[in-house]
PDB file of C-alpha atoms and ligand atoms in Angstrom:
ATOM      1  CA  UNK Q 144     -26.484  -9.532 -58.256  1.00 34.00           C
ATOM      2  CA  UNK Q 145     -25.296  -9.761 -61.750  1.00 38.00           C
ATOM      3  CA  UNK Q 146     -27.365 -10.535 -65.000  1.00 42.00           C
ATOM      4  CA  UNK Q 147     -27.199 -14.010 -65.976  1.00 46.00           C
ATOM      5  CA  UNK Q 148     -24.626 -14.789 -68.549  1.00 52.00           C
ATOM      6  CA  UNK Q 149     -24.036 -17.265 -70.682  1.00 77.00           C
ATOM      7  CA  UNK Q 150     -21.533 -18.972 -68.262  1.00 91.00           C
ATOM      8  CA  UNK Q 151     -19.332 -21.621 -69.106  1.00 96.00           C
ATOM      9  CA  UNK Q 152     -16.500 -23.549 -66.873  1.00 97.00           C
ATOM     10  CA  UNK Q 153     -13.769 -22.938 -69.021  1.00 97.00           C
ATOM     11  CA  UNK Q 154     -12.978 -20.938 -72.160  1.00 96.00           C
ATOM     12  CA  UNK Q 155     -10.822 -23.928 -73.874  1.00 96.00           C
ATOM     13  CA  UNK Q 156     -12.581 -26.797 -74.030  1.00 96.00           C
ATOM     14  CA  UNK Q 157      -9.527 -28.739 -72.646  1.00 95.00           C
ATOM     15  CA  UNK Q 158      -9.804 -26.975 -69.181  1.00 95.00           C
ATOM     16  CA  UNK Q 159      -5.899 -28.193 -68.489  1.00 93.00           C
ATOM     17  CA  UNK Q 160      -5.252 -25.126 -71.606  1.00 95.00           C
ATOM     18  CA  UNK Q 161      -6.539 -22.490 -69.149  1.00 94.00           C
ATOM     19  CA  UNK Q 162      -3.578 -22.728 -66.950  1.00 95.00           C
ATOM     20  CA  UNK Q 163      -0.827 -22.965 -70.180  1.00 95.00           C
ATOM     21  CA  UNK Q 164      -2.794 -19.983 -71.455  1.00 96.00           C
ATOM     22  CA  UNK Q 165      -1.611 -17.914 -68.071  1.00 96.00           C
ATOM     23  CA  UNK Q 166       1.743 -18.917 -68.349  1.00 95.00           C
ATOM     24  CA  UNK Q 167       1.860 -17.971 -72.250  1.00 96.00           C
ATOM     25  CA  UNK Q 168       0.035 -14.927 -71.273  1.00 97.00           C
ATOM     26  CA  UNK Q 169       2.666 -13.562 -68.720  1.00 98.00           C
ATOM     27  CA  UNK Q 170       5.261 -11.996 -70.867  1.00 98.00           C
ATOM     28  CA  UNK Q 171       2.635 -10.256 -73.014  1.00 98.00           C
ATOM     29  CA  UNK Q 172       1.061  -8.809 -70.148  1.00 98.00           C
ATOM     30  CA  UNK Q 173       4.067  -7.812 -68.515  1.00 98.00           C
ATOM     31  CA  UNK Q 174       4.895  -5.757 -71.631  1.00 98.00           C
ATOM     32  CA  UNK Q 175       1.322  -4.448 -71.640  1.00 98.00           C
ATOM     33  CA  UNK Q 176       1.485  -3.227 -68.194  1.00 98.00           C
ATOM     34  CA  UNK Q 177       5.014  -1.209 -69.301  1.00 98.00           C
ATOM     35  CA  UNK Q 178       3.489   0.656 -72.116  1.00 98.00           C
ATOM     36  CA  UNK Q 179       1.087   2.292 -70.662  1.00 98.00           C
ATOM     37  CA  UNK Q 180       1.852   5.715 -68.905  1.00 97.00           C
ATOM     38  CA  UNK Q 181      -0.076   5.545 -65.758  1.00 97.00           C
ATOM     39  CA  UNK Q 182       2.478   4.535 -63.138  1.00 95.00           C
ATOM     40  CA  UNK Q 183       1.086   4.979 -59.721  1.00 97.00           C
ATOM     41  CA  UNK Q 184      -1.894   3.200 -59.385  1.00 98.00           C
ATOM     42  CA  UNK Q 185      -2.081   3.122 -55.592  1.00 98.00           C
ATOM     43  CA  UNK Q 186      -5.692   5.182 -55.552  1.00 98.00           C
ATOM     44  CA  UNK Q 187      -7.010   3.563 -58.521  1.00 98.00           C
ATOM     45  CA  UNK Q 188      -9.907   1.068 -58.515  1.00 98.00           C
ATOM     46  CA  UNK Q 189      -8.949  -1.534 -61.522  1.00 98.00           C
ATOM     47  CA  UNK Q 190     -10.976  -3.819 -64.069  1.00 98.00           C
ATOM     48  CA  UNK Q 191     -10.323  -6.621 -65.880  1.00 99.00           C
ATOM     49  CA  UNK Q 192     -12.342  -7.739 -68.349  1.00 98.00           C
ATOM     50  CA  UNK Q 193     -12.398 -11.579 -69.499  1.00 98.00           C
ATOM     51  CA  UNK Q 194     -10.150 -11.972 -66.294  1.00 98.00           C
ATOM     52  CA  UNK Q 195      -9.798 -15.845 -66.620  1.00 98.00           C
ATOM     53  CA  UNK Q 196      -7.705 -17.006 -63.831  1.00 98.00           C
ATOM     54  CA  UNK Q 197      -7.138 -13.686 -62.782  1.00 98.00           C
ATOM     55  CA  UNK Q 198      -3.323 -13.668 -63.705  1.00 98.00           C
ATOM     56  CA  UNK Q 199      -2.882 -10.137 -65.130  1.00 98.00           C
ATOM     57  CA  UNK Q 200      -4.072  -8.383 -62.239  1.00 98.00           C
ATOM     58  CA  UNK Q 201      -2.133 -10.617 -59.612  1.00 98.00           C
ATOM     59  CA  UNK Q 202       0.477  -9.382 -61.572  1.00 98.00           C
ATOM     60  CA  UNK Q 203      -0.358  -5.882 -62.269  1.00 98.00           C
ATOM     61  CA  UNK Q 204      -0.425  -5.509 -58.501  1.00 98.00           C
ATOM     62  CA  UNK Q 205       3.024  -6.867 -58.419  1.00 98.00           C
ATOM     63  CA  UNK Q 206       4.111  -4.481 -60.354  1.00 98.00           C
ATOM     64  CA  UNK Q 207       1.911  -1.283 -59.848  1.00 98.00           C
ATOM     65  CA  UNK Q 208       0.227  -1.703 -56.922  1.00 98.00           C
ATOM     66  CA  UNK Q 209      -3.158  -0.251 -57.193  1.00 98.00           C
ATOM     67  CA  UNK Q 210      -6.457  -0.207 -54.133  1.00 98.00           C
ATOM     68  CA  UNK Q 211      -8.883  -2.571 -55.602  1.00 98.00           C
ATOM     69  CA  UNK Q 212      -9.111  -4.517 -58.627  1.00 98.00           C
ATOM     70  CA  UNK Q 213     -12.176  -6.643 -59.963  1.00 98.00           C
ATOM     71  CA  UNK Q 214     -11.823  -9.578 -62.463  1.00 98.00           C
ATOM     72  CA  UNK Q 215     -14.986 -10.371 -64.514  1.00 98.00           C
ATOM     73  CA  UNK Q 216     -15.497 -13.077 -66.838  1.00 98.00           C
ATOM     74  CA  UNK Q 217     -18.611 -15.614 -67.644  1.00 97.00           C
ATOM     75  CA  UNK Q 218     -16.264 -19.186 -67.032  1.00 97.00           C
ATOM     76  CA  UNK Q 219     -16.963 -20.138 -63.990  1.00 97.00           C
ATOM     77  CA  UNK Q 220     -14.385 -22.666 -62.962  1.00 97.00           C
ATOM     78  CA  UNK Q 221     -11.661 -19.909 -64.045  1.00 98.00           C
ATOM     79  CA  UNK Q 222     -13.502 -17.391 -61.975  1.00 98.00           C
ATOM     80  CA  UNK Q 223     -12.968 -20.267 -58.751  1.00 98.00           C
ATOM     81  CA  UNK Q 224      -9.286 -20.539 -59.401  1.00 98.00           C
ATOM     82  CA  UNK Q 225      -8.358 -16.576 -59.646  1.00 98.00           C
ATOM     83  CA  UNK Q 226     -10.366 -16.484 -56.093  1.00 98.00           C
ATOM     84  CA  UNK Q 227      -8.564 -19.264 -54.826  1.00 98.00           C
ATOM     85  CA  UNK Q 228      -4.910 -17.921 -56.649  1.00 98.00           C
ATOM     86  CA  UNK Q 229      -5.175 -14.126 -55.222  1.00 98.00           C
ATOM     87  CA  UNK Q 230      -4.536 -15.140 -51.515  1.00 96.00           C
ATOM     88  CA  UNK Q 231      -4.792 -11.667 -50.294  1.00 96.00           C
ATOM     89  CA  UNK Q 232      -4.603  -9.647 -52.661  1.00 97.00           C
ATOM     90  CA  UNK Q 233      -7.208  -6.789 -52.991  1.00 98.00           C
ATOM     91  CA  UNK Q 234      -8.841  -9.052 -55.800  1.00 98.00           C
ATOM     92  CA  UNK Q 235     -12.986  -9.429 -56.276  1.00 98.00           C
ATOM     93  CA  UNK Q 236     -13.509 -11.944 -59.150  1.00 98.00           C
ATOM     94  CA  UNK Q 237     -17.314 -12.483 -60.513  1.00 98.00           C
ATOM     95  CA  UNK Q 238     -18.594 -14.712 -63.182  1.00 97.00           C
ATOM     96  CA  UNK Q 239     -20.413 -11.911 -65.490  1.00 97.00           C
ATOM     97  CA  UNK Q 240     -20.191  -9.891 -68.487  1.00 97.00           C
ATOM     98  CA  UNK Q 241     -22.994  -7.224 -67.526  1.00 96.00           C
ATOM     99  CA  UNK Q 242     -20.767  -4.270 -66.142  1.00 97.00           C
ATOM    100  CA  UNK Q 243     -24.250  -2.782 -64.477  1.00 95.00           C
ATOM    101  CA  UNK Q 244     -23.032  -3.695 -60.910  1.00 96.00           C
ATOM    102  CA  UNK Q 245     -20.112  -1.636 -61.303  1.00 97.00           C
ATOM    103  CA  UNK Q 246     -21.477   1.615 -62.962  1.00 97.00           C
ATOM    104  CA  UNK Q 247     -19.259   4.347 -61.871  1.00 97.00           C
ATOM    105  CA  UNK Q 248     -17.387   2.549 -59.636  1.00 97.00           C
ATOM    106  CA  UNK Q 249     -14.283   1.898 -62.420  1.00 98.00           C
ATOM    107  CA  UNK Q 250     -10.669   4.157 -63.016  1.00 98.00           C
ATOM    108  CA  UNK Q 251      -8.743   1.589 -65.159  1.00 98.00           C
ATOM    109  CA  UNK Q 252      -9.740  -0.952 -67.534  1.00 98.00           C
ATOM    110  CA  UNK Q 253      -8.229  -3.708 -69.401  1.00 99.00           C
ATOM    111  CA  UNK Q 254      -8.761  -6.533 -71.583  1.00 98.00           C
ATOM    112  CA  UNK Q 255      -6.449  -8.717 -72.923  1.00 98.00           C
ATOM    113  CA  UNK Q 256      -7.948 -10.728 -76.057  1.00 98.00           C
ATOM    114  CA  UNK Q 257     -11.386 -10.686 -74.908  1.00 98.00           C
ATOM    115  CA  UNK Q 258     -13.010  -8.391 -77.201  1.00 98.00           C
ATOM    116  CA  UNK Q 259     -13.023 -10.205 -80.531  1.00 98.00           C
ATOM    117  CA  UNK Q 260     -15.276 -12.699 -78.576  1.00 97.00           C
ATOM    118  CA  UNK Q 261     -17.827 -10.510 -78.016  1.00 97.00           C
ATOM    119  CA  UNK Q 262     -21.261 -11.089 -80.229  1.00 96.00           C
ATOM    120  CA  UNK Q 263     -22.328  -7.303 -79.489  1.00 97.00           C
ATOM    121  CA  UNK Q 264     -19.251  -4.783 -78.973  1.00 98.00           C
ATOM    122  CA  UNK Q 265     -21.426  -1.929 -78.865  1.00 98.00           C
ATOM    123  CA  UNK Q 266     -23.468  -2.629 -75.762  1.00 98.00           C
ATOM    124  CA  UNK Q 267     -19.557  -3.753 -74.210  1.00 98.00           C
ATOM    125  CA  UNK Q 268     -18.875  -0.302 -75.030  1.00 98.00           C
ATOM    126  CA  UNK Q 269     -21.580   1.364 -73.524  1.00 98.00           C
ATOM    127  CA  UNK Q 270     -21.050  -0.718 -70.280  1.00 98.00           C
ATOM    128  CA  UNK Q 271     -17.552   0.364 -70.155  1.00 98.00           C
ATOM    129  CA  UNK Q 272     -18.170   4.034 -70.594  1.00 98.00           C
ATOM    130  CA  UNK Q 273     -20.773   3.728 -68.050  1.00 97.00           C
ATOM    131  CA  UNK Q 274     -18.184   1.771 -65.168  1.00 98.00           C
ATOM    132  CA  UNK Q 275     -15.608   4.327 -66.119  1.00 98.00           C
ATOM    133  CA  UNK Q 276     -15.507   7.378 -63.868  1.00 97.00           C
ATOM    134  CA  UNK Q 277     -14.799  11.046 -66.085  1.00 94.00           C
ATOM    135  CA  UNK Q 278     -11.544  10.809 -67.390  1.00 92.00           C
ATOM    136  CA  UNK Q 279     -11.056   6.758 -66.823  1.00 97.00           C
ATOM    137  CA  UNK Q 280      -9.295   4.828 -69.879  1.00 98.00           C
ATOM    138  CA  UNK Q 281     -10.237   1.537 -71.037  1.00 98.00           C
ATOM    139  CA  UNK Q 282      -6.517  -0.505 -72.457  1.00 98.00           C
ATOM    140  CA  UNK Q 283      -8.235  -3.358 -75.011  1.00 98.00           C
ATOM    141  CA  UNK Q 284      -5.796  -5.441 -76.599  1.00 98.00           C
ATOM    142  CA  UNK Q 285      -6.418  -7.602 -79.478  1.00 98.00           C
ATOM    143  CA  UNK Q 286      -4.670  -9.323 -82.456  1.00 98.00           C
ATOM    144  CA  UNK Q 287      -7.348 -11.375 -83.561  1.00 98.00           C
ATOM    145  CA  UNK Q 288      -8.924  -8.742 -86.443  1.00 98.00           C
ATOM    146  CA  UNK Q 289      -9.501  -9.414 -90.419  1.00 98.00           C
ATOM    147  CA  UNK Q 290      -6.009  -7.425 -91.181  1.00 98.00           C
ATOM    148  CA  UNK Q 291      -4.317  -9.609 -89.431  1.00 98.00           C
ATOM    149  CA  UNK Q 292      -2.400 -12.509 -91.993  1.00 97.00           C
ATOM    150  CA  UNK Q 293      -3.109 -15.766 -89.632  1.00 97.00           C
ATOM    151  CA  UNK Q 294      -6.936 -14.814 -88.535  1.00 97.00           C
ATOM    152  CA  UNK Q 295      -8.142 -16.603 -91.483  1.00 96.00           C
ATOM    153  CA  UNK Q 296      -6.691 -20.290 -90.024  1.00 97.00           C
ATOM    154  CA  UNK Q 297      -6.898 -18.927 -86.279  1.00 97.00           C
ATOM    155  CA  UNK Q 298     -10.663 -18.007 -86.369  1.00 96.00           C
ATOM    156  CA  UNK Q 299     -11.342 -22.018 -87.079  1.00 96.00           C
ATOM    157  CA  UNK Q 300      -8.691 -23.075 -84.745  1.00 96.00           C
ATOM    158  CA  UNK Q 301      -9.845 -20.937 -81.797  1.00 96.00           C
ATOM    159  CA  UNK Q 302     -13.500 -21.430 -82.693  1.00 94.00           C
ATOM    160  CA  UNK Q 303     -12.929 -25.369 -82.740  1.00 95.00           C
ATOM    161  CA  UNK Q 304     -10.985 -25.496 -79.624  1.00 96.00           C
ATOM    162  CA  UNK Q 305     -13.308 -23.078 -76.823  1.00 96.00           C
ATOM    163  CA  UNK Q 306     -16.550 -22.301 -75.804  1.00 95.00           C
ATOM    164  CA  UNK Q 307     -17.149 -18.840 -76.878  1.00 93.00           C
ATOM    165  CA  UNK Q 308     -17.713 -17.621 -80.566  1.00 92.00           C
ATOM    166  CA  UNK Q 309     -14.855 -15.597 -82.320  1.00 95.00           C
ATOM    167  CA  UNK Q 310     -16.715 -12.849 -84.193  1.00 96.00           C
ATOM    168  CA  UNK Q 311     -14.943 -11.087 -87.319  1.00 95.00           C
ATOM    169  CA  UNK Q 312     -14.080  -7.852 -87.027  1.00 98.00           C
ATOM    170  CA  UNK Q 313     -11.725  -5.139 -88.727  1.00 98.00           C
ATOM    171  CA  UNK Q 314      -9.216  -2.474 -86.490  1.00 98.00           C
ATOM    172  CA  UNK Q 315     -11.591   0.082 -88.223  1.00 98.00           C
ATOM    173  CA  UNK Q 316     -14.944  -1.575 -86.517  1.00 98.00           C
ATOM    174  CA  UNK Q 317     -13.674  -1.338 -83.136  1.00 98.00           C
ATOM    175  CA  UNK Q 318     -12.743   1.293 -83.318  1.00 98.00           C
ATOM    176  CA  UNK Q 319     -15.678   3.059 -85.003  1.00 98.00           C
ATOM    177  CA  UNK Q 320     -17.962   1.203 -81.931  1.00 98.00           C
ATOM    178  CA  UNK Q 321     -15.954   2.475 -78.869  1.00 98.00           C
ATOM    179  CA  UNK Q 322     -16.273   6.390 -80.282  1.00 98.00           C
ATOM    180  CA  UNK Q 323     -19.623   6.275 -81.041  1.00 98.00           C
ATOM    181  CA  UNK Q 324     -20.043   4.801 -77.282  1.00 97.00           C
ATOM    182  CA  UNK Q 325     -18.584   7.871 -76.554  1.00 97.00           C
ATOM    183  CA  UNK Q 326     -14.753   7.555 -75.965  1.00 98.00           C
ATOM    184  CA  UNK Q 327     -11.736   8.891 -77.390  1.00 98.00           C
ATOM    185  CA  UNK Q 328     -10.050   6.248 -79.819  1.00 98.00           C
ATOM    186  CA  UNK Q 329      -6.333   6.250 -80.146  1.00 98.00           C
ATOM    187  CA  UNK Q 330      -4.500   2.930 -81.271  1.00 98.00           C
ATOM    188  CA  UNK Q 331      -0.612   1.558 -81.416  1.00 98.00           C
ATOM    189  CA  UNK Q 332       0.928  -1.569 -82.479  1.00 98.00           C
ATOM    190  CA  UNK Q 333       1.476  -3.882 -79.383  1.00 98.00           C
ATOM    191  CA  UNK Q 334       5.253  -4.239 -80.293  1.00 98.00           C
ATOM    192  CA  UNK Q 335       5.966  -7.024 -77.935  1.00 98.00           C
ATOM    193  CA  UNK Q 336       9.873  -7.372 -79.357  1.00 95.00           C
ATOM    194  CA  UNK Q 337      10.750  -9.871 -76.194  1.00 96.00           C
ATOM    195  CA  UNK Q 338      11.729 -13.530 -77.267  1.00 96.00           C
ATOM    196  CA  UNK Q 339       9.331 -15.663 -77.986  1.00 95.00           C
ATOM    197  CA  UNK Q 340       9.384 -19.583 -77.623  1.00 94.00           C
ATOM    198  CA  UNK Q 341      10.985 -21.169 -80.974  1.00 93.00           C
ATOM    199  CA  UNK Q 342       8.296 -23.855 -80.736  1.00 92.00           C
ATOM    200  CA  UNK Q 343       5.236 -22.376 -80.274  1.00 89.00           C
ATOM    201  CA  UNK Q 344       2.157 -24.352 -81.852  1.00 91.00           C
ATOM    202  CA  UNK Q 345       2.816 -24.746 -85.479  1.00 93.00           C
ATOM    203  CA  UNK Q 346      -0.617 -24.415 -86.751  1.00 94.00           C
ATOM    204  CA  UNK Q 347      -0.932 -21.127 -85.079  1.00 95.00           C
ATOM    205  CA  UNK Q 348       2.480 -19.875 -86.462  1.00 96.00           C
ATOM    206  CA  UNK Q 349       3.461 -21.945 -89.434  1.00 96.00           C
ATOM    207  CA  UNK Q 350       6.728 -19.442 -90.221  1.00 96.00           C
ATOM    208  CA  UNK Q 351       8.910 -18.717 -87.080  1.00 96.00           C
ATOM    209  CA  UNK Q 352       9.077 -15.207 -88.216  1.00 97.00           C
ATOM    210  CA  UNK Q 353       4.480 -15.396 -87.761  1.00 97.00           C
ATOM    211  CA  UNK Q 354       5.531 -16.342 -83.674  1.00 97.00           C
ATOM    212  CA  UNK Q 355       7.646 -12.815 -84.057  1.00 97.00           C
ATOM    213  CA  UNK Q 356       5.656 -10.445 -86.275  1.00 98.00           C
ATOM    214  CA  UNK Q 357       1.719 -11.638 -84.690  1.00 98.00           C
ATOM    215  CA  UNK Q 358       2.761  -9.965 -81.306  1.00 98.00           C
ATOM    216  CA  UNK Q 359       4.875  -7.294 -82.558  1.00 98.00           C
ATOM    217  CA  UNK Q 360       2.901  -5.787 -85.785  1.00 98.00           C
ATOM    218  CA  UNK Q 361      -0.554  -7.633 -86.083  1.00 98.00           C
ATOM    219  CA  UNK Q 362      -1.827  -7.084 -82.193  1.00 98.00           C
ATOM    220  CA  UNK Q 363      -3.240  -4.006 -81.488  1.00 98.00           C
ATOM    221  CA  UNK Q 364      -3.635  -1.484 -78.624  1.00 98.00           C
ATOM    222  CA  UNK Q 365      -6.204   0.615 -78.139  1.00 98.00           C
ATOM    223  CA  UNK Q 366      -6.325   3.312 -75.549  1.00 98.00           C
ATOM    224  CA  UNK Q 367      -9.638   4.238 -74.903  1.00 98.00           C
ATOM    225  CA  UNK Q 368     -10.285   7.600 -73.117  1.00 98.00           C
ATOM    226  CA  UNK Q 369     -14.290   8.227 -71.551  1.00 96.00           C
ATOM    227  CA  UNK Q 370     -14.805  11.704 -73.483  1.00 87.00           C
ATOM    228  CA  UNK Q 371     -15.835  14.821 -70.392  1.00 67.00           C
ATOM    229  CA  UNK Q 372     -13.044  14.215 -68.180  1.00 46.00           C
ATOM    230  CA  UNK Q 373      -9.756  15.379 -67.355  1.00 41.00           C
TER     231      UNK Q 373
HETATM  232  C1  SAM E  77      -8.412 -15.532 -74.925  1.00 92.90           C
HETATM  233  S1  SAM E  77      -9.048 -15.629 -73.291  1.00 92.90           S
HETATM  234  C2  SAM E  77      -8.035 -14.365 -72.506  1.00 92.90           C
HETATM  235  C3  SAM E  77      -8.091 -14.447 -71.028  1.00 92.90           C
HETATM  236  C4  SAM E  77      -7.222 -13.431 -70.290  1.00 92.90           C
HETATM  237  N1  SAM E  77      -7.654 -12.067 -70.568  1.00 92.90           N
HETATM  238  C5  SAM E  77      -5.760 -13.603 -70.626  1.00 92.90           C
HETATM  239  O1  SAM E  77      -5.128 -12.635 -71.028  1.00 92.90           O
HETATM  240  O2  SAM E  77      -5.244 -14.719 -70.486  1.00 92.90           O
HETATM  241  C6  SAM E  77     -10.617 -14.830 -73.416  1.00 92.90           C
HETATM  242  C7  SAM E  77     -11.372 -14.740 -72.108  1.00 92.90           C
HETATM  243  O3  SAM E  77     -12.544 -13.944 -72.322  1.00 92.90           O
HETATM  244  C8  SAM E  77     -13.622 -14.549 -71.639  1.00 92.90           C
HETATM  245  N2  SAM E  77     -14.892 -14.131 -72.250  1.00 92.90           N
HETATM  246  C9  SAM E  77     -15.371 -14.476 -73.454  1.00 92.90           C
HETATM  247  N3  SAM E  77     -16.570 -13.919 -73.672  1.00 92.90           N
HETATM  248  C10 SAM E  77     -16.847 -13.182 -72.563  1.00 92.90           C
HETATM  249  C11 SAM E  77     -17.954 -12.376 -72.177  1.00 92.90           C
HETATM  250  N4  SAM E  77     -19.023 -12.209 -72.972  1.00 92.90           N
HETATM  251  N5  SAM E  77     -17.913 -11.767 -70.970  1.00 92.90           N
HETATM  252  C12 SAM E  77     -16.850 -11.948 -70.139  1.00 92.90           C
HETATM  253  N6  SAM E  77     -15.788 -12.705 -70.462  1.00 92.90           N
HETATM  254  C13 SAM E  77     -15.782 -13.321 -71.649  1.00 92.90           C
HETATM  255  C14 SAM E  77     -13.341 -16.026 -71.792  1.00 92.90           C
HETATM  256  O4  SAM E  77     -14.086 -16.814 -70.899  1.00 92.90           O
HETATM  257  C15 SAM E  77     -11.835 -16.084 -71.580  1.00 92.90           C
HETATM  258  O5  SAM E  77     -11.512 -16.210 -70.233  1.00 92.90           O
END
């Protein structure tokens, strides 16, 4: 049984957003799942964090098939659709964000813009390093920091438009919190450098060139390595 959380159906407000933010999503992940090193996930037991419909890891089992994957995240109606969407796929989806249930049980984490919605990082942190096994990495992407040019507008227009609150946070913050939780902290650009739509949403990316530079130089990666293992 998981700790109550403070569940809602959907992140957006406008649940039909959910489904546009998968397809959007896609590319990005696609590119996340090529930088990192690990290849062969066949053995490896897989988390995503802030799963929503559960897209990335339908599709990170496309591409690197791995033995069991769990998708958490606290709206419920997204949870129900990633159930219904991974057919039968080794896929567990629960509507959470206490990690307690799954202490120890974790090789591989991701999150893909989750954690600048999180109201306390630090006890995130300490959940991950305790689901991690010795030597498991936690992959946490996010653009949405106080270096980056369009937070400024963006932390209204997300904050307006969902159900969870955006939180303000600099690249140095996170990464101060996941090493004192006890993890290794290393960090690259994302560098997505793939084509992006020419008319993506205007007041997100008032300059064409903001549609190319946000994913390529603003959004970060961090790789985040549980200290004690191999
Ligand atoms: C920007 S969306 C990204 C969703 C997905 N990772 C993707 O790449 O499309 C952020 C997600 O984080 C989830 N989320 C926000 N706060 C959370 C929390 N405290 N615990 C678990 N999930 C959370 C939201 O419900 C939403 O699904």
């Amino acid at each position: 049984m998981t700790q109550a959380a403070p569940a809602y159906g959907t992140w957006h407000a406008d649940p039909d957003r959910e489904a546009a933010m998968e397809a959007s999503h896609r590319p990005l992940w696609r590119h996340f799942i090529q930088s990192i090193p690990e290849t062969d996930l066949a053995t490896r037991v897989i988390l995503d964090f802030g799963c929503n419909r559960g897209g990335f890891l339908r599709l990170l089992h496309a591409l690197k098939p791995f033995r069991r994957g769990i998708g958490i995240d606290i709206a419920r109606d997204s949870i129900a659709a990633a159930r219904t969407l991974a057919g039968s796929m080794p896929l567990d989806f629960e509507v959470a964000t206490d990690l307690g249930p799954w202490r120890g049980q974790v090789d591989l984490a991701f999150s893909y813009e989750v954690i600048y919605l999180l109201p306390d990082l630090a006890t995130h942190a300490a959940q991950m390093h305790q689901v991690l096994r010795d030597g498991g990495v936690y992959y946490a992407v996010t653009g949405c920091h106080t270096h980056c040019p369009l937070w400024p507008a963006w932390r209204t227009l997300i904050g307006d438009t969902t159900n969870a609150p955006v939180q303000d946070r600099a690249p140095e913050e996170y990464a101060d919190t996941f090493a004192r939780a006890g993890f290794d902290v290393s960090v690259r650009k994302f560098g997505f450098d793939g084509f992006v739509p020419a008319h993506k949403d205007r007041r997100y990316y008032p300059r064409l060139t903001d549609a190319l530079d946000y994913p390529a130089e603003h959004k970060l990666l961090f790789r985040l390595e549980k200290q004690g293992g191999a």
